[in-house]
XYZ file of C-alpha atoms in Angstrom:
479
model
C 0.000 0.000 0.000
C 1.398 3.330 -1.073
C 1.074 6.198 1.331
C 1.493 9.831 0.421
C 2.306 11.977 3.417
C 2.647 15.759 3.302
C 5.757 17.062 5.103
C 4.991 18.192 8.615
C 5.781 21.895 9.108
C 8.674 22.630 11.408
C 7.263 23.521 14.820
C 10.483 25.187 15.972
C 9.863 28.895 16.685
C 11.198 31.130 13.980
C 14.076 33.348 14.920
C 13.388 37.039 15.383
C 14.001 38.828 12.057
C 16.890 41.232 11.895
C 15.758 44.825 11.568
C 17.371 47.389 9.354
C 20.882 48.283 10.485
C 20.683 50.973 13.180
C 22.891 51.903 16.074
C 21.843 50.634 19.505
C 19.934 53.186 21.611
C 22.758 53.324 24.146
C 25.256 54.376 21.493
C 22.852 57.029 20.188
C 22.279 58.423 23.693
C 26.014 58.469 24.403
C 26.678 60.267 21.121
C 23.970 62.810 21.815
C 25.330 63.414 25.326
C 28.861 63.875 23.970
C 27.612 66.283 21.305
C 25.661 68.272 23.917
C 28.755 68.421 26.134
C 30.944 69.659 23.282
C 28.362 72.269 22.303
C 28.164 73.450 25.925
C 31.953 73.779 26.146
C 32.059 75.635 22.827
C 29.278 77.984 23.901
C 30.963 78.644 27.247
C 34.256 79.392 25.510
C 32.539 81.648 22.986
C 30.792 83.661 25.687
C 33.876 83.807 27.909
C 36.248 85.104 25.258
C 37.154 88.808 25.422
C 34.918 90.822 23.107
C 35.463 94.295 21.745
C 32.481 96.527 21.142
C 32.991 99.443 18.740
C 30.456 102.224 19.337
C 29.802 105.349 17.272
C 28.896 108.164 19.640
C 27.973 111.839 19.556
C 27.741 114.499 22.237
C 26.883 117.534 20.146
C 29.252 120.420 19.566
C 32.900 119.744 20.412
C 33.102 123.083 22.259
C 30.299 122.122 24.645
C 30.481 120.695 28.149
C 28.591 117.600 27.030
C 31.383 116.639 24.649
C 33.953 116.937 27.453
C 31.896 114.521 29.563
C 31.620 112.076 26.647
C 35.413 112.070 26.225
C 35.871 111.151 29.896
C 33.312 108.335 29.520
C 35.105 107.041 26.416
C 38.388 106.808 28.333
C 36.745 105.009 31.250
C 34.862 102.471 29.142
C 37.941 101.577 27.117
C 39.131 99.297 29.916
C 35.963 97.240 29.329
C 36.919 96.623 25.667
C 34.462 99.233 24.388
C 35.983 101.462 21.712
C 34.178 104.783 21.219
C 34.547 106.928 18.125
C 32.953 110.385 17.961
C 30.848 112.138 15.354
C 29.842 115.776 15.620
C 26.167 116.669 15.222
C 24.153 119.870 15.253
C 22.438 118.993 18.527
C 20.378 116.494 20.481
C 17.423 116.369 18.061
C 19.727 115.503 15.171
C 21.515 112.926 17.345
C 18.179 111.217 18.104
C 17.340 111.007 14.412
C 20.760 109.554 13.536
C 20.517 106.902 16.275
C 17.007 105.991 15.156
C 18.278 105.575 11.587
C 21.168 103.374 12.735
C 23.850 105.899 11.745
C 25.037 106.208 15.355
C 25.067 103.735 18.248
C 24.784 105.977 21.301
C 24.800 109.602 22.406
C 24.757 112.022 25.301
C 21.720 114.168 24.634
C 19.534 116.722 26.288
C 16.273 115.421 27.714
C 12.873 116.907 27.237
C 12.903 116.657 23.437
C 10.869 113.494 22.942
C 12.093 110.249 21.464
C 12.457 108.361 18.186
C 11.865 104.730 17.101
C 14.592 102.259 18.169
C 16.110 104.741 20.653
C 16.479 103.410 24.208
C 17.522 105.185 27.384
C 20.530 103.869 29.280
C 20.850 106.347 32.137
C 20.088 109.833 33.363
C 23.403 111.477 34.214
C 22.573 114.899 35.657
C 20.388 117.968 35.262
C 21.382 120.548 32.678
C 20.093 124.103 33.290
C 19.009 126.385 30.468
C 21.304 129.422 30.498
C 19.887 132.708 29.209
C 22.605 135.298 28.580
C 22.034 138.898 27.470
C 24.366 141.724 26.635
C 25.291 143.815 29.662
C 23.345 146.857 28.431
C 20.133 144.806 28.368
C 20.615 142.985 31.656
C 18.790 145.373 33.966
C 15.718 145.588 31.712
C 15.429 141.806 31.258
C 15.953 141.199 34.977
C 13.229 143.693 35.826
C 10.661 142.940 33.125
C 11.478 139.345 32.202
C 11.602 137.891 28.701
C 9.164 140.444 27.184
C 12.071 142.961 27.393
C 13.699 141.000 24.513
C 10.977 141.969 22.070
C 12.539 143.306 18.874
C 16.003 141.949 19.709
C 18.302 139.448 17.980
C 18.137 136.139 19.850
C 20.268 133.059 19.179
C 18.207 129.923 19.895
C 21.190 127.689 19.001
C 21.594 125.688 15.814
C 18.747 123.917 14.059
C 18.391 120.324 15.173
C 19.570 121.090 18.696
C 17.703 120.416 21.915
C 18.517 123.903 23.156
C 16.522 125.441 20.307
C 13.485 123.335 21.214
C 13.552 124.243 24.923
C 14.271 127.931 24.197
C 11.312 128.019 21.812
C 9.047 126.624 24.542
C 10.209 129.337 26.956
C 9.741 132.160 24.433
C 6.319 130.849 23.403
C 5.291 130.831 27.052
C 6.347 134.506 27.196
C 4.335 135.173 24.005
C 7.426 135.882 21.903
C 7.491 134.356 18.412
C 10.345 134.210 15.911
C 10.059 136.523 12.904
C 7.338 138.586 14.553
C 8.600 139.541 17.994
C 12.329 138.945 17.596
C 14.971 138.053 15.009
C 15.897 134.386 15.129
C 19.637 133.774 14.722
C 21.068 130.334 14.046
C 24.671 130.556 15.246
C 26.936 127.707 16.367
C 29.355 127.889 19.285
C 32.294 128.067 16.881
C 30.745 131.046 15.056
C 30.129 132.797 18.378
C 33.819 132.496 19.220
C 34.848 134.119 15.959
C 32.513 137.143 16.077
C 33.224 140.549 17.454
C 31.022 141.849 20.264
C 29.065 144.172 17.978
C 28.038 141.232 15.768
C 27.019 138.950 18.594
C 23.282 138.405 19.300
C 21.536 140.491 21.958
C 20.586 137.324 23.822
C 21.304 133.638 23.511
C 20.245 130.334 25.050
C 22.380 127.306 25.813
C 21.593 124.110 27.756
C 24.666 122.869 29.581
C 25.959 121.480 32.832
C 27.658 123.910 35.166
C 30.242 125.194 34.430
C 29.618 125.640 30.700
C 32.741 126.514 28.653
C 30.609 128.573 26.254
C 28.996 130.582 29.077
C 32.368 131.198 30.734
C 33.835 132.638 27.513
C 30.833 134.873 26.868
C 30.779 136.155 30.453
C 34.492 136.777 30.874
C 35.410 137.812 27.323
C 32.328 139.781 26.231
C 30.651 140.715 29.491
C 27.375 138.839 28.954
C 25.092 138.592 31.969
C 23.056 135.607 33.147
C 19.379 136.400 33.760
C 16.616 134.257 35.335
C 13.630 132.577 33.730
C 11.103 133.279 36.493
C 8.263 131.115 35.150
C 10.301 127.854 35.156
C 8.007 126.200 37.716
C 4.881 127.017 35.728
C 6.477 125.734 32.505
C 7.508 122.456 34.166
C 3.875 121.804 35.086
C 2.973 121.884 31.388
C 5.963 119.788 30.293
C 6.824 116.960 32.757
C 10.298 116.423 31.266
C 11.269 120.000 32.206
C 12.236 120.922 35.757
C 12.715 124.030 37.821
C 16.423 124.256 38.716
C 18.735 126.829 40.223
C 22.062 128.139 39.005
C 23.976 128.845 42.221
C 25.437 132.256 42.939
C 29.018 132.791 41.736
C 28.818 129.681 39.515
C 30.872 131.558 36.886
C 33.159 133.516 39.153
C 33.319 136.686 41.203
C 35.365 138.898 38.883
C 35.014 141.190 37.080
C 31.543 140.865 38.654
C 29.809 138.099 40.585
C 28.091 135.847 38.037
C 25.383 135.410 38.968
C 25.330 137.586 42.057
C 22.383 135.613 43.499
C 20.907 132.162 42.780
C 19.014 132.158 39.462
C 15.818 130.242 38.743
C 15.715 128.622 35.308
C 14.516 125.586 33.362
C 16.423 122.301 33.608
C 16.473 119.072 31.596
C 18.073 115.701 32.176
C 21.359 114.795 30.509
C 20.562 111.374 29.009
C 22.771 108.551 27.814
C 20.842 106.797 25.034
C 21.568 104.038 22.518
C 20.049 102.192 19.585
C 18.089 99.119 20.617
C 20.457 96.896 18.592
C 23.494 97.796 20.748
C 24.486 94.578 22.604
C 23.379 94.323 26.229
C 26.970 93.648 27.314
C 28.178 96.885 25.720
C 25.435 98.815 27.533
C 26.355 97.184 30.848
C 29.995 98.157 30.290
C 28.943 101.765 29.649
C 27.085 101.781 32.967
C 29.971 100.129 34.803
C 32.278 102.851 33.508
C 29.740 105.509 34.531
C 29.070 104.373 38.097
C 31.873 102.007 39.170
C 34.992 103.932 38.172
C 36.416 107.447 38.353
C 34.023 108.902 35.809
C 32.083 111.132 38.212
C 35.310 112.598 39.602
C 37.067 113.143 36.269
C 33.906 114.542 34.630
C 33.194 116.791 37.651
C 29.793 115.279 38.362
C 29.723 115.090 42.163
C 25.988 114.420 42.362
C 26.049 111.385 40.040
C 24.370 108.329 41.629
C 23.245 105.005 40.226
C 20.005 105.008 42.232
C 18.500 107.903 40.297
C 19.780 106.978 36.864
C 16.578 105.202 35.786
C 14.107 106.529 38.340
C 12.221 108.747 35.855
C 12.969 107.518 32.313
C 11.847 109.676 29.414
C 11.887 106.868 26.842
C 11.925 103.040 26.793
C 14.821 101.564 28.769
C 17.469 99.453 27.052
C 17.425 95.770 28.169
C 21.128 96.018 29.019
C 20.373 98.861 31.443
C 17.639 96.778 33.082
C 20.054 93.840 33.439
C 22.648 96.137 35.033
C 20.087 97.644 37.402
C 18.862 94.200 38.520
C 22.283 92.546 38.683
C 22.239 92.296 42.490
C 18.661 91.131 42.793
C 18.346 87.622 44.332
C 17.337 84.867 41.964
C 14.665 83.617 44.364
C 12.546 86.538 45.545
C 9.346 86.719 47.560
C 7.457 87.429 44.344
C 8.971 84.315 42.801
C 7.965 82.191 45.803
C 4.471 83.663 45.727
C 4.275 82.902 42.033
C 5.189 79.282 42.732
C 2.484 79.084 45.365
C -0.071 80.579 43.019
C 0.968 78.250 40.214
C 1.107 75.126 42.385
C -2.039 73.587 40.961
C -0.882 74.339 37.430
C 2.441 72.633 38.050
C 0.731 69.562 39.509
C -1.619 69.418 36.515
C 1.326 69.613 34.151
C 3.138 66.809 35.999
C 0.039 64.578 35.938
C -0.461 65.276 32.250
C 3.198 64.492 31.637
C 2.824 61.180 33.473
C -0.127 60.135 31.308
C 1.692 61.218 28.162
C 4.639 59.058 29.247
C 2.316 56.118 29.884
C 0.728 56.620 26.489
C 4.143 56.753 24.867
C 5.248 53.514 26.541
C 1.956 51.841 25.628
C 2.377 52.992 22.056
C 5.586 50.955 21.833
C 3.538 47.797 22.310
C 0.530 48.808 20.239
C -0.189 46.213 17.543
C 1.222 43.179 19.349
C -1.838 42.878 21.564
C -4.006 42.735 18.444
C -1.819 40.074 16.793
C -1.596 38.026 19.986
C -5.372 38.113 20.313
C -5.822 36.916 16.740
C -3.414 33.994 17.239
C -5.287 33.016 20.391
C -8.589 33.196 18.485
C -7.226 30.784 15.850
C -5.999 28.425 18.575
C -9.444 28.354 20.183
C -11.074 27.643 16.819
C -8.681 24.715 16.365
C -9.613 23.373 19.813
C -13.308 23.470 18.845
C -12.607 21.565 15.609
C -10.527 18.967 17.442
C -13.495 18.208 19.718
C -15.620 17.166 16.719
C -15.774 13.546 15.589
C -14.547 14.391 12.105
C -12.674 17.741 12.084
C -13.233 19.834 8.990
C -9.876 19.685 7.176
C -10.887 22.590 4.944
C -11.419 24.848 8.001
C -8.141 23.673 9.581
C -6.205 24.560 6.439
C -7.937 27.952 6.223
C -6.916 28.708 9.793
C -3.321 27.719 9.047
C -3.240 29.941 5.964
C -4.702 32.859 7.968
C -2.023 32.330 10.619
C 0.716 32.411 7.975
C -0.589 35.663 6.459
C -0.815 37.212 9.932
C 2.814 36.295 10.649
C 3.998 37.774 7.352
C 2.088 41.004 7.956
C 3.518 41.358 11.480
C 7.080 40.814 10.233
C 6.690 43.474 7.555
C 5.426 46.018 10.115
C 8.276 45.158 12.475
C 10.831 45.681 9.732
C 9.326 49.081 8.896
C 9.492 50.092 12.578
C 5.718 50.218 13.041
C 5.956 47.540 15.758
C 8.454 47.878 18.620
C 10.022 45.558 21.209
C 12.148 42.584 20.241
C 10.896 40.686 23.312
C 7.253 40.878 22.219
C 8.138 39.914 18.652
C 9.951 36.809 19.918
C 6.948 35.852 22.083
C 4.606 36.419 19.132
C 6.623 34.179 16.817
C 6.788 31.456 19.463
C 3.015 31.579 19.893
C 2.517 31.414 16.102
C 4.855 28.431 15.824
C 2.968 26.554 18.572
C -0.454 27.119 17.007
C 0.832 26.327 13.505
C 2.304 23.037 14.760
C -0.984 22.215 16.476
C -2.978 22.862 13.261
C -0.543 20.813 11.189
C -0.853 17.921 13.631
C -4.668 18.034 13.388
C -4.520 18.078 9.582
C -2.105 15.107 9.553
C -4.283 13.130 11.967
C -7.358 13.677 9.831
C -5.441 12.590 6.741
C -4.388 9.366 8.455
C -8.011 8.738 9.528
C -9.178 8.991 5.929
C -6.398 6.649 4.849
C -7.517 4.007 7.372
C -10.984 3.824 5.760
C -9.718 1.728 2.859
C -6.416 0.299 4.036
C -7.594 -3.327 4.863
C -10.269 -4.123 2.256
C -9.097 -2.630 -1.014
C -6.061 -3.274 -3.232
C -3.256 -0.763 -3.014
C -4.168 1.097 -6.192
C -7.796 1.306 -5.224
C -6.879 2.349 -1.663
C -4.778 5.142 -3.042
C -7.525 6.317 -5.401
C -10.156 6.223 -2.653
C -7.834 8.016 -0.207
C -7.183 10.758 -2.712
C -10.912 11.116 -3.388
C -11.698 11.330 0.311
C -8.883 13.825 0.853
C -9.968 16.062 -2.009
C -13.584 15.883 -0.829
C -12.575 16.888 2.701
C -10.782 19.983 1.393
C -13.739 21.228 -0.654
């Protein structure tokens, strides 16, 4: 009797397929840590290296007191690797426009003249009084009657584009004096004033400057000009908050040939401001402030009242971030406001931590997503095989369908694993072992049923007829 047996499938679990060549996670983490360390060292070295900051600066006319102060500041800040180069401008208004346009980096300017885009305040240095000087023959009349005594005279309001011209115009407008109608407006620079003879000098002139002003000293001692008060300074300051009532002390410009002034004079004052473009690096701004308040600047520039505490107390324009960092440099990292903020945000922090925990759980679960589905399907096939085995004559056709379905499921799972859609080598190994067990069980059931069919004709029929009947029974069982 001839027997045709199909080969029994190998029940040995298939080895876990090799995934595409990738570095182990440990090597990747070590490489990332090394790269982060090297980047940190490079960044630390880059920030720690000495840096030079070139700054283009202006302080108005080179003959003015403001320019002298700027030169002292430039010498002080040089030891902080800040190199200052100077450009001469017609005044504070022009300096603001040039900084706003990016043509200059910083400037010492007169306050009270507004601001411009991209201009940021660094510090307030001191108060600059508005000096009103008149020729000696006009002094008594102006002192007695005030500014209206200048009606019909030639008045120098300083050069166009200067802050002095703007403040002087405010004072004259308050006194109801208007250029071209009540007086002759002269536009004369300090250098031109030096070159003119007394007869060609204006009857009166304004200049905003710290005391002592080199220009005022020359006019008083060389030409006999007299300082006169601006009695309505307090009233004007109420209309313009950036203006202040200040006093020029008696004898500020000497006692010979005559005391100048013989008594304290009331006048208008503005703040001397250090300003910069908003693109100037914070470190450069901090160095400017260190040179201003931590060195010998106040002594060499003759600014005895200079203090850091009042430098940003009443800003006239937005403050530069570098100035804020310098001001807050000694503030503790953990403040009462910070602690209170933590207390207030306690529930938010806890919510974030809980949400982070669930996100982490979801991420870990996502690594195993897919295997639970495949494991469930293999178990379903195994249970179906157990049901068929309990029958008297198992349906070979159904057993073979289950085995084919199991094979397709295995192939699909391997393809997803190779593409990285399924994670975890341990779960893949367990899955393949489970598949191999169920496949071996199905193959054993199919083989047993085949042997049962063969036994039907083994004893009573010739070999050829047994074979033909066996094949017929086998084919019928598969249909």
